[in-house]
């Protein structure tokens, strides 16, 4: 994808939520990429979903940020059965380590270069 | 760096803050990498600094998350003169687009595989 088609999730009007998920994978990543792509499709259907971003250093840290309007939309996503199944597989096989930080956004802004 | 030496910033006791900065660079990135590395050294000296993470897809989205204990520590970092100078250069030259989301963490957890 060209860098000029990639757009950071824009600032929304606070309050909203960021779910920061950072992880380091094991070497047993069979099925991980396909599952991650499928979950990204699913999360976009959650009412209150505002955005999704992922970046990863090869062989290193992966950072995923999901943006939601409120706690209720996060709860719907947390209870999604396919999401829960993927979490179990992640703990069994894919993740060496991970951290999850759910924050309520108090302040935000975006910048876009004028051309 | 081997994946086994990369550690996600662990969950801290809430409340604390995540500063999520996502960006897409221009092609004019002279000085960007050096400045980013220098700023990472500086932010680690801020009282209340809890952690720093960065991942980037080549030619695509970069995600940086900085973790702070409270609003006061974020304010100290925001007012740092070298940080402000870098922000100005970023707006002039480095960033095609960026977003910043400052959130107060309400819930968090970490996982580490047992060996």
Tab-separated table of N, CA, C and O in Angstrom, chain B:
chain	number	residue	atom	x	y	z
B	1	UNK	N	17.135	-7.302	16.970
B	1	UNK	CA	16.801	-7.738	18.339
B	1	UNK	C	15.949	-9.010	18.272
B	1	UNK	O	15.000	-9.070	17.506
B	2	UNK	N	16.284	-10.010	19.001
B	2	UNK	CA	15.496	-11.246	19.014
B	2	UNK	C	14.123	-10.974	19.612
B	2	UNK	O	13.970	-10.158	20.505
B	3	UNK	N	13.121	-11.705	19.124
B	3	UNK	CA	11.775	-11.465	19.648
B	3	UNK	C	11.682	-11.779	21.135
B	3	UNK	O	10.803	-11.292	21.827
B	4	UNK	N	12.607	-12.579	21.620
B	4	UNK	CA	12.509	-12.963	23.020
B	4	UNK	C	13.086	-11.913	23.964
B	4	UNK	O	13.003	-12.053	25.168
B	5	UNK	N	13.686	-10.871	23.407
B	5	UNK	CA	14.148	-9.798	24.269
B	5	UNK	C	13.207	-8.589	24.192
B	5	UNK	O	13.373	-7.650	24.949
B	6	UNK	N	12.235	-8.608	23.272
B	6	UNK	CA	11.283	-7.505	23.168
B	6	UNK	C	10.161	-7.739	24.174
B	6	UNK	O	9.562	-8.813	24.183
B	7	UNK	N	9.911	-6.751	25.012
B	7	UNK	CA	8.844	-6.898	25.998
B	7	UNK	C	7.851	-5.763	25.866
B	7	UNK	O	8.242	-4.601	25.961
B	8	UNK	N	6.574	-6.092	25.670
B	8	UNK	CA	5.570	-5.024	25.707
B	8	UNK	C	5.628	-4.316	27.054
B	8	UNK	O	5.930	-4.947	28.075
B	9	UNK	N	5.351	-3.025	27.052
B	9	UNK	CA	5.232	-2.300	28.320
B	9	UNK	C	4.155	-2.991	29.147
B	9	UNK	O	3.054	-3.223	28.660
B	10	UNK	N	4.462	-3.379	30.386
B	10	UNK	CA	3.472	-4.121	31.171
B	10	UNK	C	2.303	-3.242	31.621
B	10	UNK	O	2.410	-2.017	31.650
B	11	UNK	N	1.201	-3.892	31.937
B	11	UNK	CA	0.071	-3.205	32.561
B	11	UNK	C	0.538	-2.594	33.874
B	11	UNK	O	1.253	-3.235	34.647
B	12	UNK	N	0.150	-1.351	34.116
B	12	UNK	CA	0.390	-0.705	35.401
B	12	UNK	C	-0.941	-0.616	36.141
B	12	UNK	O	-2.000	-0.897	35.581
B	13	UNK	N	-0.884	-0.199	37.390
B	13	UNK	CA	-2.102	-0.025	38.172
B	13	UNK	C	-2.824	1.236	37.686
B	13	UNK	O	-2.257	2.325	37.733
B	14	UNK	N	-4.061	1.116	37.183
B	14	UNK	CA	-4.802	2.325	36.777
B	14	UNK	C	-5.082	3.218	37.993
B	14	UNK	O	-5.165	2.688	39.121
B	15	UNK	N	-5.273	4.530	37.780
B	15	UNK	CA	-5.219	5.187	36.492
B	15	UNK	C	-3.786	5.534	36.066
B	15	UNK	O	-2.948	5.840	36.905
B	16	UNK	N	-3.544	5.462	34.770
B	16	UNK	CA	-2.352	6.044	34.149
B	16	UNK	C	-2.749	6.452	32.742
B	16	UNK	O	-3.928	6.320	32.382
B	17	UNK	N	-1.825	6.956	31.951
B	17	UNK	CA	-2.195	7.518	30.656
B	17	UNK	C	-1.452	6.849	29.498
B	17	UNK	O	-0.267	6.527	29.629
B	18	UNK	N	-2.189	6.649	28.400
B	18	UNK	CA	-1.558	6.263	27.133
B	18	UNK	C	-1.644	7.454	26.187
B	18	UNK	O	-2.711	8.055	26.026
B	19	UNK	N	-0.526	7.776	25.553
B	19	UNK	CA	-0.503	8.789	24.506
B	19	UNK	C	-0.231	8.036	23.203
B	19	UNK	O	0.872	7.531	22.986
B	20	UNK	N	-1.272	7.915	22.389
B	20	UNK	CA	-1.176	7.168	21.125
B	20	UNK	C	-0.921	8.171	20.004
B	20	UNK	O	-1.729	9.087	19.787
B	21	UNK	N	0.200	8.006	19.316
B	21	UNK	CA	0.569	8.889	18.213
B	21	UNK	C	0.735	8.021	16.970
B	21	UNK	O	1.602	7.144	16.932
B	22	UNK	N	-0.116	8.242	15.963
B	22	UNK	CA	-0.037	7.453	14.725
B	22	UNK	C	0.275	8.403	13.586
B	22	UNK	O	-0.258	9.510	13.521
B	23	UNK	N	1.158	7.962	12.675
B	23	UNK	CA	1.602	8.898	11.645
B	23	UNK	C	1.946	8.198	10.349
B	23	UNK	O	2.245	7.004	10.320
B	24	UNK	N	1.875	8.977	9.283
B	24	UNK	CA	2.376	8.573	7.972
B	24	UNK	C	3.380	9.638	7.558
B	24	UNK	O	3.085	10.838	7.636
B	25	UNK	N	4.573	9.195	7.171
B	25	UNK	CA	5.646	10.133	6.848
B	25	UNK	C	5.568	10.607	5.403
B	25	UNK	O	5.023	9.918	4.541
B	26	UNK	N	6.146	11.764	5.153
B	26	UNK	CA	6.386	12.229	3.785
B	26	UNK	C	7.633	11.508	3.258
B	26	UNK	O	8.165	10.611	3.920
B	27	UNK	N	8.111	11.930	2.109
B	27	UNK	CA	9.373	11.368	1.620
B	27	UNK	C	10.570	12.188	2.107
B	27	UNK	O	11.716	11.808	1.889
B	28	UNK	N	10.304	13.290	2.789
B	28	UNK	CA	11.353	14.185	3.283
B	28	UNK	C	11.654	13.851	4.745
B	28	UNK	O	11.272	14.578	5.653
B	29	UNK	N	12.349	12.716	4.950
B	29	UNK	CA	12.533	12.236	6.323
B	29	UNK	C	13.951	12.460	6.847
B	29	UNK	O	14.353	11.847	7.832
B	30	UNK	N	14.696	13.357	6.205
B	30	UNK	CA	16.058	13.635	6.682
B	30	UNK	C	16.028	14.094	8.139
B	30	UNK	O	15.309	15.030	8.482
B	31	UNK	N	16.779	13.416	8.970
B	31	UNK	CA	16.869	13.780	10.382
B	31	UNK	C	15.799	13.155	11.251
B	31	UNK	O	15.886	13.221	12.485
B	32	UNK	N	14.808	12.526	10.636
B	32	UNK	CA	13.687	11.992	11.421
B	32	UNK	C	14.130	10.887	12.376
B	32	UNK	O	13.809	10.924	13.579
B	33	UNK	N	14.866	9.897	11.859
B	33	UNK	CA	15.236	8.741	12.683
B	33	UNK	C	16.111	9.156	13.867
B	33	UNK	O	15.890	8.721	15.008
B	34	UNK	N	17.074	10.036	13.609
B	34	UNK	CA	17.970	10.503	14.665
B	34	UNK	C	17.188	11.283	15.726
B	34	UNK	O	17.403	11.110	16.927
B	35	UNK	N	16.285	12.154	15.265
B	35	UNK	CA	15.501	12.946	16.210
B	35	UNK	C	14.598	12.051	17.042
B	35	UNK	O	14.477	12.229	18.268
B	36	UNK	N	13.955	11.070	16.395
B	36	UNK	CA	13.067	10.158	17.130
B	36	UNK	C	13.840	9.404	18.203
B	36	UNK	O	13.365	9.242	19.335
B	37	UNK	N	15.055	8.946	17.866
B	37	UNK	CA	15.870	8.218	18.841
B	37	UNK	C	16.269	9.126	20.004
B	37	UNK	O	16.250	8.716	21.173
B	38	UNK	N	16.600	10.388	19.684
B	38	UNK	CA	16.975	11.339	20.734
B	38	UNK	C	15.787	11.650	21.644
B	38	UNK	O	15.919	11.684	22.871
B	39	UNK	N	14.619	11.852	21.046
B	39	UNK	CA	13.426	12.135	21.858
B	39	UNK	C	13.093	10.951	22.762
B	39	UNK	O	12.650	11.134	23.892
B	40	UNK	N	13.309	9.723	22.256
B	40	UNK	CA	13.034	8.560	23.098
B	40	UNK	C	13.929	8.566	24.334
B	40	UNK	O	13.484	8.233	25.437
B	41	UNK	N	15.190	8.979	24.154
B	41	UNK	CA	16.077	9.105	25.333
B	41	UNK	C	15.559	10.157	26.311
B	41	UNK	O	15.558	9.951	27.525
B	42	UNK	N	15.097	11.295	25.750
B	42	UNK	CA	14.637	12.395	26.605
B	42	UNK	C	13.373	12.043	27.383
B	42	UNK	O	13.247	12.363	28.562
B	43	UNK	N	12.423	11.379	26.700
B	43	UNK	CA	11.135	11.122	27.361
B	43	UNK	C	11.322	10.172	28.541
B	43	UNK	O	10.590	10.240	29.538
B	44	UNK	N	12.335	9.301	28.446
B	44	UNK	CA	12.583	8.356	29.534
B	44	UNK	C	13.020	9.034	30.832
B	44	UNK	O	12.969	8.432	31.896
B	45	UNK	N	13.456	10.291	30.724
B	45	UNK	CA	13.888	11.036	31.918
B	45	UNK	C	12.759	11.811	32.580
B	45	UNK	O	12.952	12.391	33.649
B	46	UNK	N	11.593	11.850	31.948
B	46	UNK	CA	10.472	12.617	32.509
B	46	UNK	C	9.953	11.898	33.768
B	46	UNK	O	9.675	10.699	33.712
B	47	UNK	N	9.814	12.614	34.900
B	47	UNK	CA	9.216	11.975	36.086
B	47	UNK	C	7.789	11.538	35.747
B	47	UNK	O	7.031	12.302	35.152
B	48	UNK	N	7.456	10.298	36.087
B	48	UNK	CA	6.127	9.783	35.754
B	48	UNK	C	6.078	9.042	34.437
B	48	UNK	O	5.032	8.494	34.079
B	49	UNK	N	7.201	9.014	33.707
B	49	UNK	CA	7.278	8.210	32.482
B	49	UNK	C	7.181	6.729	32.864
B	49	UNK	O	7.875	6.270	33.771
B	50	UNK	N	6.324	5.979	32.145
B	50	UNK	CA	6.145	4.555	32.452
B	50	UNK	C	6.597	3.623	31.334
B	50	UNK	O	6.816	2.436	31.577
B	51	UNK	N	6.689	4.148	30.104
B	51	UNK	CA	7.090	3.256	29.019
B	51	UNK	C	6.906	3.906	27.662
B	51	UNK	O	6.231	4.931	27.539
B	52	UNK	N	7.531	3.288	26.669
B	52	UNK	CA	7.524	3.834	25.310
B	52	UNK	C	7.598	2.667	24.336
B	52	UNK	O	8.398	1.747	24.531
B	53	UNK	N	6.762	2.696	23.311
B	53	UNK	CA	6.781	1.638	22.298
B	53	UNK	C	6.570	2.240	20.927
B	53	UNK	O	5.793	3.185	20.765
B	54	UNK	N	7.209	1.638	19.937
B	54	UNK	CA	7.043	2.104	18.562
B	54	UNK	C	7.074	0.902	17.641
B	54	UNK	O	7.878	-0.021	17.825
B	55	UNK	N	6.200	0.902	16.650
B	55	UNK	CA	6.246	-0.100	15.582
B	55	UNK	C	5.806	0.589	14.301
B	55	UNK	O	4.988	1.517	14.331
B	56	UNK	N	6.370	0.151	13.173
B	56	UNK	CA	6.033	0.790	11.900
B	56	UNK	C	6.034	-0.238	10.794
B	56	UNK	O	6.925	-1.078	10.719
B	57	UNK	N	5.017	-0.160	9.968
B	57	UNK	CA	5.024	-0.929	8.724
B	57	UNK	C	5.853	-0.148	7.714
B	57	UNK	O	5.650	1.048	7.544
B	58	UNK	N	6.790	-0.820	7.026
B	58	UNK	CA	7.652	-0.110	6.078
B	58	UNK	C	6.815	0.655	5.049
B	58	UNK	O	5.942	0.079	4.406
B	59	UNK	N	7.059	1.950	4.945
B	59	UNK	CA	6.322	2.767	3.992
B	59	UNK	C	4.881	3.028	4.368
B	59	UNK	O	4.118	3.577	3.583
B	60	UNK	N	4.498	2.608	5.559
B	60	UNK	CA	3.094	2.742	5.942
B	60	UNK	C	2.908	3.456	7.259
B	60	UNK	O	3.592	4.435	7.556
B	61	UNK	N	2.006	2.930	8.044
B	61	UNK	CA	1.638	3.566	9.301
B	61	UNK	C	2.674	3.299	10.388
B	61	UNK	O	3.149	2.173	10.547
B	62	UNK	N	3.017	4.336	11.141
B	62	UNK	CA	3.819	4.189	12.345
B	62	UNK	C	2.949	4.433	13.562
B	62	UNK	O	2.114	5.340	13.556
B	63	UNK	N	3.106	3.595	14.570
B	63	UNK	CA	2.358	3.778	15.820
B	63	UNK	C	3.347	3.902	16.966
B	63	UNK	O	4.214	3.054	17.133
B	64	UNK	N	3.219	4.974	17.733
B	64	UNK	CA	4.009	5.167	18.946
B	64	UNK	C	3.042	5.267	20.120
B	64	UNK	O	2.033	5.966	20.021
B	65	UNK	N	3.339	4.557	21.194
B	65	UNK	CA	2.551	4.702	22.419
B	65	UNK	C	3.508	5.061	23.543
B	65	UNK	O	4.499	4.360	23.766
B	66	UNK	N	3.242	6.175	24.209
B	66	UNK	CA	4.003	6.542	25.408
B	66	UNK	C	3.057	6.428	26.594
B	66	UNK	O	1.862	6.712	26.480
B	67	UNK	N	3.601	5.948	27.698
B	67	UNK	CA	2.815	5.684	28.903
B	67	UNK	C	3.306	6.591	30.021
B	67	UNK	O	4.528	6.667	30.271
B	68	UNK	N	2.356	7.279	30.675
B	68	UNK	CA	2.711	8.220	31.744
B	68	UNK	C	1.817	7.989	32.960
B	68	UNK	O	0.662	7.583	32.832
B	69	UNK	N	2.345	8.332	34.131
B	69	UNK	CA	1.591	8.148	35.361
B	69	UNK	C	0.406	9.100	35.455
B	69	UNK	O	-0.664	8.733	35.918
B	70	UNK	N	0.589	10.362	35.027
B	70	UNK	CA	-0.477	11.349	35.237
B	70	UNK	C	-0.383	12.488	34.225
B	70	UNK	O	0.544	12.549	33.419
B	71	UNK	N	-1.356	13.362	34.276
B	71	UNK	CA	-1.422	14.509	33.358
B	71	UNK	C	-0.210	15.422	33.531
B	71	UNK	O	0.239	16.039	32.573
B	72	UNK	N	0.286	15.525	34.765
B	72	UNK	CA	1.412	16.419	35.029
B	72	UNK	C	2.648	15.962	34.255
B	72	UNK	O	3.374	16.770	33.684
B	73	UNK	N	2.891	14.653	34.232
B	73	UNK	CA	4.075	14.168	33.517
B	73	UNK	C	3.913	14.377	32.012
B	73	UNK	O	4.882	14.707	31.315
B	74	UNK	N	2.695	14.240	31.494
B	74	UNK	CA	2.468	14.515	30.071
B	74	UNK	C	2.728	15.985	29.780
B	74	UNK	O	3.330	16.339	28.764
B	75	UNK	N	2.300	16.862	30.689
B	75	UNK	CA	2.490	18.302	30.479
B	75	UNK	C	3.972	18.655	30.448
B	75	UNK	O	4.412	19.469	29.625
B	76	UNK	N	4.762	18.031	31.317
B	76	UNK	CA	6.210	18.284	31.314
B	76	UNK	C	6.806	17.887	29.961
B	76	UNK	O	7.595	18.626	29.372
B	77	UNK	N	6.373	16.745	29.457
B	77	UNK	CA	6.880	16.282	28.158
B	77	UNK	C	6.416	17.198	27.028
B	77	UNK	O	7.178	17.537	26.130
B	78	UNK	N	5.146	17.632	27.104
B	78	UNK	CA	4.606	18.487	26.038
B	78	UNK	C	5.359	19.808	25.976
B	78	UNK	O	5.512	20.393	24.911
B	79	UNK	N	5.843	20.268	27.146
B	79	UNK	CA	6.517	21.570	27.185
B	79	UNK	C	8.029	21.471	26.954
B	79	UNK	O	8.701	22.496	26.882
B	80	UNK	N	8.552	20.261	26.845
B	80	UNK	CA	9.992	20.091	26.613
B	80	UNK	C	10.403	20.805	25.316
B	80	UNK	O	9.790	20.612	24.266
B	81	UNK	N	11.444	21.627	25.398
B	81	UNK	CA	11.791	22.478	24.255
B	81	UNK	C	12.272	21.691	23.044
B	81	UNK	O	11.952	22.030	21.908
B	82	UNK	N	13.050	20.631	23.275
B	82	UNK	CA	13.506	19.829	22.133
B	82	UNK	C	12.340	19.082	21.488
B	82	UNK	O	12.284	18.915	20.273
B	83	UNK	N	11.405	18.632	22.325
B	83	UNK	CA	10.206	17.979	21.817
B	83	UNK	C	9.402	18.951	20.955
B	83	UNK	O	8.956	18.608	19.850
B	84	UNK	N	9.259	20.176	21.432
B	84	UNK	CA	8.492	21.181	20.668
B	84	UNK	C	9.174	21.518	19.355
B	84	UNK	O	8.504	21.704	18.327
B	85	UNK	N	10.495	21.627	19.372
B	85	UNK	CA	11.217	21.915	18.117
B	85	UNK	C	11.011	20.782	17.123
B	85	UNK	O	10.804	21.012	15.923
B	86	UNK	N	11.044	19.531	17.622
B	86	UNK	CA	10.839	18.380	16.736
B	86	UNK	C	9.424	18.379	16.158
B	86	UNK	O	9.209	18.049	14.988
B	87	UNK	N	8.451	18.762	16.984
B	87	UNK	CA	7.067	18.837	16.486
B	87	UNK	C	6.957	19.839	15.344
B	87	UNK	O	6.282	19.579	14.340
B	88	UNK	N	7.643	20.974	15.491
B	88	UNK	CA	7.584	21.979	14.418
B	88	UNK	C	8.209	21.447	13.139
B	88	UNK	O	7.669	21.639	12.048
B	89	UNK	N	9.370	20.771	13.268
B	89	UNK	CA	10.003	20.203	12.066
B	89	UNK	C	9.110	19.135	11.457
B	89	UNK	O	8.990	19.026	10.233
B	90	UNK	N	8.462	18.346	12.312
B	90	UNK	CA	7.558	17.299	11.825
B	90	UNK	C	6.430	17.863	10.988
B	90	UNK	O	6.097	17.323	9.923
B	91	UNK	N	5.868	18.970	11.458
B	91	UNK	CA	4.758	19.592	10.721
B	91	UNK	C	5.261	20.235	9.438
B	91	UNK	O	4.590	20.223	8.411
B	92	UNK	N	6.482	20.786	9.497
B	92	UNK	CA	7.044	21.416	8.297
B	92	UNK	C	7.435	20.386	7.243
B	92	UNK	O	7.250	20.604	6.045
B	93	UNK	N	7.997	19.223	7.695
B	93	UNK	CA	8.631	18.357	6.714
B	93	UNK	C	8.277	16.873	6.807
B	93	UNK	O	8.048	16.225	5.787
B	94	UNK	N	8.246	16.298	8.014
B	94	UNK	CA	8.245	14.839	8.115
B	94	UNK	C	6.883	14.179	7.958
B	94	UNK	O	6.783	13.069	7.455
B	95	UNK	N	5.834	14.836	8.477
B	95	UNK	CA	4.538	14.143	8.574
B	95	UNK	C	3.601	14.505	7.432
B	95	UNK	O	3.300	15.670	7.203
B	96	UNK	N	3.108	13.471	6.764
B	96	UNK	CA	2.022	13.639	5.806
B	96	UNK	C	0.714	13.817	6.589
B	96	UNK	O	-0.098	14.688	6.283
B	97	UNK	N	0.551	12.965	7.599
B	97	UNK	CA	-0.631	13.014	8.465
B	97	UNK	C	-0.256	12.448	9.824
B	97	UNK	O	0.594	11.562	9.915
B	98	UNK	N	-0.911	12.918	10.866
B	98	UNK	CA	-0.799	12.235	12.151
B	98	UNK	C	-2.045	12.441	12.991
B	98	UNK	O	-2.828	13.367	12.738
B	99	UNK	N	-2.209	11.569	13.967
B	99	UNK	CA	-3.266	11.726	14.967
B	99	UNK	C	-2.667	11.471	16.339
B	99	UNK	O	-1.729	10.679	16.480
B	100	UNK	N	-3.212	12.158	17.333
B	100	UNK	CA	-2.779	12.012	18.719
B	100	UNK	C	-4.021	11.798	19.582
B	100	UNK	O	-5.009	12.524	19.430
B	101	UNK	N	-3.966	10.784	20.440
B	101	UNK	CA	-5.106	10.446	21.302
B	101	UNK	C	-4.567	10.233	22.716
B	101	UNK	O	-3.792	9.293	22.932
B	102	UNK	N	-4.939	11.083	23.657
B	102	UNK	CA	-4.471	10.970	25.038
B	102	UNK	C	-5.583	10.369	25.884
B	102	UNK	O	-6.653	10.978	26.036
B	103	UNK	N	-5.330	9.170	26.411
B	103	UNK	CA	-6.380	8.466	27.144
B	103	UNK	C	-5.964	8.095	28.559
B	103	UNK	O	-4.806	7.773	28.820
B	104	UNK	N	-6.939	8.132	29.460
B	104	UNK	CA	-6.714	7.715	30.851
B	104	UNK	C	-7.091	6.240	30.965
B	104	UNK	O	-8.247	5.866	30.717
B	105	UNK	N	-6.114	5.419	31.329
B	105	UNK	CA	-6.327	3.967	31.344
B	105	UNK	C	-7.178	3.570	32.552
B	105	UNK	O	-6.864	3.919	33.690
B	106	UNK	N	-8.238	2.861	32.262
B	106	UNK	CA	-9.191	2.432	33.296
B	106	UNK	C	-9.031	0.950	33.614
B	106	UNK	O	-9.490	0.488	34.659
B	107	UNK	N	-8.445	0.205	32.677
B	107	UNK	CA	-8.372	-1.254	32.839
B	107	UNK	C	-7.187	-1.744	32.026
B	107	UNK	O	-6.934	-1.246	30.932
B	108	UNK	N	-6.444	-2.715	32.548
B	108	UNK	CA	-5.283	-3.206	31.812
B	108	UNK	C	-4.897	-4.579	32.333
B	108	UNK	O	-5.215	-4.931	33.470
B	109	UNK	N	-4.256	-5.354	31.480
B	109	UNK	CA	-3.610	-6.563	31.991
B	109	UNK	C	-2.506	-7.010	31.047
B	109	UNK	O	-2.431	-6.573	29.895
B	110	UNK	N	-1.644	-7.861	31.557
B	110	UNK	CA	-0.518	-8.381	30.788
B	110	UNK	C	-0.504	-9.901	30.870
B	110	UNK	O	-1.012	-10.482	31.839
B	111	UNK	N	0.073	-10.499	29.852
B	111	UNK	CA	0.241	-11.951	29.805
B	111	UNK	C	1.696	-12.253	29.462
B	111	UNK	O	2.296	-11.599	28.615
B	112	UNK	N	2.261	-13.236	30.141
B	112	UNK	CA	3.602	-13.705	29.784
B	112	UNK	C	3.590	-15.230	29.815
B	112	UNK	O	3.141	-15.843	30.780
B	113	UNK	N	4.041	-15.817	28.712
B	113	UNK	CA	4.023	-17.275	28.586
B	113	UNK	C	4.948	-17.921	29.617
B	113	UNK	O	6.066	-17.468	29.822
B	114	UNK	N	4.458	-18.971	30.223
B	114	UNK	CA	5.309	-19.721	31.159
B	114	UNK	C	6.154	-20.703	30.376
B	114	UNK	O	5.681	-21.362	29.471
B	115	UNK	N	7.417	-20.802	30.747
B	115	UNK	CA	8.342	-21.721	30.052
B	115	UNK	C	8.761	-22.828	30.987
B	115	UNK	O	8.983	-22.598	32.160
